[in-house]
Amino acid sequence: MIQLHPQNLKVWLDDASRSPPLMVDVREPWEFQYCHIEGSTLLPLRQIPERLTELDPEAEIVLICHHGVRSYRAGLF
Protein backbone atom coordinates (compact mmCIF):
# COMPACT_ATOMS: atom_id res chain seq x y z
CA MET A 1 0.00 0.00 0.00
CA ILE A 2 1.33 3.41 -0.96
CA GLN A 3 0.03 6.91 -0.33
CA LEU A 4 -0.87 8.84 -3.44
CA HIS A 5 -1.26 12.59 -3.24
CA PRO A 6 -4.06 14.21 -5.26
CA GLN A 7 -1.59 15.88 -7.63
CA ASN A 8 -0.03 12.48 -8.42
CA LEU A 9 -3.46 10.97 -9.10
CA LYS A 10 -4.19 13.82 -11.51
CA VAL A 11 -0.95 13.13 -13.38
CA TRP A 12 -1.86 9.42 -13.54
CA LEU A 13 -5.37 10.12 -14.83
CA ASP A 14 -4.03 12.55 -17.44
CA ASP A 15 -1.45 10.05 -18.71
CA ALA A 16 -3.01 8.36 -21.75
CA SER A 17 -0.27 5.72 -21.76
CA ARG A 18 -1.39 4.36 -18.37
CA SER A 19 -4.54 2.43 -17.61
CA PRO A 20 -6.74 4.34 -15.21
CA PRO A 21 -7.01 2.92 -11.70
CA LEU A 22 -10.19 1.66 -10.11
CA MET A 23 -11.12 4.64 -7.94
CA VAL A 24 -13.11 3.67 -4.84
CA ASP A 25 -14.53 6.42 -2.66
CA VAL A 26 -14.92 5.12 0.90
CA ARG A 27 -16.84 8.08 2.29
CA GLU A 28 -20.52 8.09 3.23
CA PRO A 29 -23.16 8.49 0.47
CA TRP A 30 -24.02 12.05 1.51
CA GLU A 31 -20.33 13.04 1.23
CA PHE A 32 -20.01 11.36 -2.17
CA GLN A 33 -23.13 13.16 -3.37
CA TYR A 34 -21.69 16.48 -2.22
CA CYS A 35 -18.29 16.02 -3.87
CA HIS A 36 -16.51 13.17 -5.66
CA ILE A 37 -14.01 12.48 -8.41
CA GLU A 38 -15.71 11.75 -11.71
CA GLY A 39 -15.46 8.05 -12.51
CA SER A 40 -15.06 6.94 -8.90
CA THR A 41 -17.25 4.27 -7.33
CA LEU A 42 -18.86 4.67 -3.93
CA LEU A 43 -18.09 1.89 -1.43
CA PRO A 44 -18.45 3.25 2.12
CA LEU A 45 -15.81 2.09 4.58
CA ARG A 46 -18.38 0.31 6.75
CA GLN A 47 -19.34 -1.89 3.77
CA ILE A 48 -15.79 -2.90 2.82
CA PRO A 49 -15.71 -6.18 4.83
CA GLU A 50 -18.83 -7.63 3.19
CA ARG A 51 -18.20 -6.23 -0.30
CA LEU A 52 -14.45 -6.78 -0.58
CA THR A 53 -14.93 -9.59 -3.12
CA GLU A 54 -16.46 -7.08 -5.55
CA LEU A 55 -13.01 -5.55 -6.06
CA ASP A 56 -10.59 -7.05 -8.56
CA PRO A 57 -7.48 -8.07 -6.59
CA GLU A 58 -5.38 -7.61 -9.75
CA ALA A 59 -6.56 -4.04 -10.38
CA GLU A 60 -4.68 -0.95 -9.33
CA ILE A 61 -7.08 0.50 -6.79
CA VAL A 62 -7.05 4.06 -5.48
CA LEU A 63 -9.03 4.54 -2.27
CA ILE A 64 -10.45 8.01 -1.77
CA CYS A 65 -11.77 9.90 1.26
CA HIS A 66 -11.53 13.44 2.62
CA HIS A 67 -8.42 13.41 4.82
CA GLY A 68 -6.91 9.97 4.17
CA VAL A 69 -7.86 8.22 7.41
CA ARG A 70 -10.76 6.17 6.05
CA SER A 71 -8.96 5.31 2.82
CA TYR A 72 -5.97 4.12 4.86
CA ARG A 73 -8.23 1.94 7.00
CA ALA A 74 -9.91 0.54 3.87
CA GLY A 75 -6.47 -0.26 2.45
CA LEU A 76 -5.71 -2.42 5.46
CA PHE A 77 -8.43 -4.82 4.29
PDB file of C-alpha atoms in Angstrom:
ATOM      1  CA  MET A   1       0.000   0.000   0.000  1.00  0.00           C
ATOM      2  CA  ILE A   2       1.326   3.411  -0.960  1.00  0.00           C
ATOM      3  CA  GLN A   3       0.028   6.911  -0.328  1.00  0.00           C
ATOM      4  CA  LEU A   4      -0.869   8.838  -3.445  1.00  0.00           C
ATOM      5  CA  HIS A   5      -1.264  12.587  -3.239  1.00  0.00           C
ATOM      6  CA  PRO A   6      -4.065  14.214  -5.257  1.00  0.00           C
ATOM      7  CA  GLN A   7      -1.585  15.876  -7.626  1.00  0.00           C
ATOM      8  CA  ASN A   8      -0.026  12.483  -8.423  1.00  0.00           C
ATOM      9  CA  LEU A   9      -3.456  10.972  -9.096  1.00  0.00           C
ATOM     10  CA  LYS A  10      -4.194  13.821 -11.510  1.00  0.00           C
ATOM     11  CA  VAL A  11      -0.947  13.125 -13.382  1.00  0.00           C
ATOM     12  CA  TRP A  12      -1.860   9.424 -13.540  1.00  0.00           C
ATOM     13  CA  LEU A  13      -5.371  10.116 -14.830  1.00  0.00           C
ATOM     14  CA  ASP A  14      -4.034  12.549 -17.444  1.00  0.00           C
ATOM     15  CA  ASP A  15      -1.447  10.046 -18.710  1.00  0.00           C
ATOM     16  CA  ALA A  16      -3.010   8.357 -21.749  1.00  0.00           C
ATOM     17  CA  SER A  17      -0.265   5.715 -21.759  1.00  0.00           C
ATOM     18  CA  ARG A  18      -1.389   4.357 -18.366  1.00  0.00           C
ATOM     19  CA  SER A  19      -4.545   2.428 -17.607  1.00  0.00           C
ATOM     20  CA  PRO A  20      -6.742   4.342 -15.210  1.00  0.00           C
ATOM     21  CA  PRO A  21      -7.012   2.922 -11.701  1.00  0.00           C
ATOM     22  CA  LEU A  22     -10.192   1.655 -10.115  1.00  0.00           C
ATOM     23  CA  MET A  23     -11.122   4.636  -7.942  1.00  0.00           C
ATOM     24  CA  VAL A  24     -13.105   3.665  -4.841  1.00  0.00           C
ATOM     25  CA  ASP A  25     -14.530   6.423  -2.660  1.00  0.00           C
ATOM     26  CA  VAL A  26     -14.924   5.117   0.902  1.00  0.00           C
ATOM     27  CA  ARG A  27     -16.841   8.079   2.294  1.00  0.00           C
ATOM     28  CA  GLU A  28     -20.519   8.087   3.226  1.00  0.00           C
ATOM     29  CA  PRO A  29     -23.160   8.491   0.473  1.00  0.00           C
ATOM     30  CA  TRP A  30     -24.020  12.053   1.509  1.00  0.00           C
ATOM     31  CA  GLU A  31     -20.334  13.041   1.233  1.00  0.00           C
ATOM     32  CA  PHE A  32     -20.013  11.358  -2.173  1.00  0.00           C
ATOM     33  CA  GLN A  33     -23.133  13.157  -3.374  1.00  0.00           C
ATOM     34  CA  TYR A  34     -21.685  16.484  -2.217  1.00  0.00           C
ATOM     35  CA  CYS A  35     -18.287  16.015  -3.865  1.00  0.00           C
ATOM     36  CA  HIS A  36     -16.505  13.170  -5.658  1.00  0.00           C
ATOM     37  CA  ILE A  37     -14.007  12.477  -8.414  1.00  0.00           C
ATOM     38  CA  GLU A  38     -15.714  11.749 -11.706  1.00  0.00           C
ATOM     39  CA  GLY A  39     -15.464   8.053 -12.509  1.00  0.00           C
ATOM     40  CA  SER A  40     -15.057   6.935  -8.905  1.00  0.00           C
ATOM     41  CA  THR A  41     -17.249   4.267  -7.329  1.00  0.00           C
ATOM     42  CA  LEU A  42     -18.865   4.672  -3.930  1.00  0.00           C
ATOM     43  CA  LEU A  43     -18.091   1.891  -1.432  1.00  0.00           C
ATOM     44  CA  PRO A  44     -18.448   3.247   2.118  1.00  0.00           C
ATOM     45  CA  LEU A  45     -15.808   2.086   4.577  1.00  0.00           C
ATOM     46  CA  ARG A  46     -18.380   0.310   6.749  1.00  0.00           C
ATOM     47  CA  GLN A  47     -19.341  -1.890   3.767  1.00  0.00           C
ATOM     48  CA  ILE A  48     -15.787  -2.899   2.817  1.00  0.00           C
ATOM     49  CA  PRO A  49     -15.714  -6.176   4.831  1.00  0.00           C
ATOM     50  CA  GLU A  50     -18.830  -7.626   3.194  1.00  0.00           C
ATOM     51  CA  ARG A  51     -18.197  -6.229  -0.303  1.00  0.00           C
ATOM     52  CA  LEU A  52     -14.455  -6.778  -0.578  1.00  0.00           C
ATOM     53  CA  THR A  53     -14.925  -9.592  -3.117  1.00  0.00           C
ATOM     54  CA  GLU A  54     -16.461  -7.077  -5.547  1.00  0.00           C
ATOM     55  CA  LEU A  55     -13.008  -5.545  -6.060  1.00  0.00           C
ATOM     56  CA  ASP A  56     -10.593  -7.045  -8.562  1.00  0.00           C
ATOM     57  CA  PRO A  57      -7.484  -8.071  -6.594  1.00  0.00           C
ATOM     58  CA  GLU A  58      -5.379  -7.615  -9.748  1.00  0.00           C
ATOM     59  CA  ALA A  59      -6.563  -4.044 -10.382  1.00  0.00           C
ATOM     60  CA  GLU A  60      -4.676  -0.955  -9.333  1.00  0.00           C
ATOM     61  CA  ILE A  61      -7.079   0.500  -6.786  1.00  0.00           C
ATOM     62  CA  VAL A  62      -7.054   4.061  -5.482  1.00  0.00           C
ATOM     63  CA  LEU A  63      -9.029   4.536  -2.269  1.00  0.00           C
ATOM     64  CA  ILE A  64     -10.450   8.012  -1.771  1.00  0.00           C
ATOM     65  CA  CYS A  65     -11.772   9.897   1.257  1.00  0.00           C
ATOM     66  CA  HIS A  66     -11.532  13.437   2.615  1.00  0.00           C
ATOM     67  CA  HIS A  67      -8.420  13.407   4.818  1.00  0.00           C
ATOM     68  CA  GLY A  68      -6.910   9.970   4.167  1.00  0.00           C
ATOM     69  CA  VAL A  69      -7.864   8.223   7.408  1.00  0.00           C
ATOM     70  CA  ARG A  70     -10.763   6.165   6.049  1.00  0.00           C
ATOM     71  CA  SER A  71      -8.962   5.315   2.817  1.00  0.00           C
ATOM     72  CA  TYR A  72      -5.973   4.122   4.858  1.00  0.00           C
ATOM     73  CA  ARG A  73      -8.233   1.943   7.002  1.00  0.00           C
ATOM     74  CA  ALA A  74      -9.913   0.540   3.872  1.00  0.00           C
ATOM     75  CA  GLY A  75      -6.473  -0.258   2.446  1.00  0.00           C
ATOM     76  CA  LEU A  76      -5.710  -2.416   5.460  1.00  0.00           C
ATOM     77  CA  PHE A  77      -8.428  -4.818   4.294  1.00  0.00           C
TER      78      PHE A  77
END
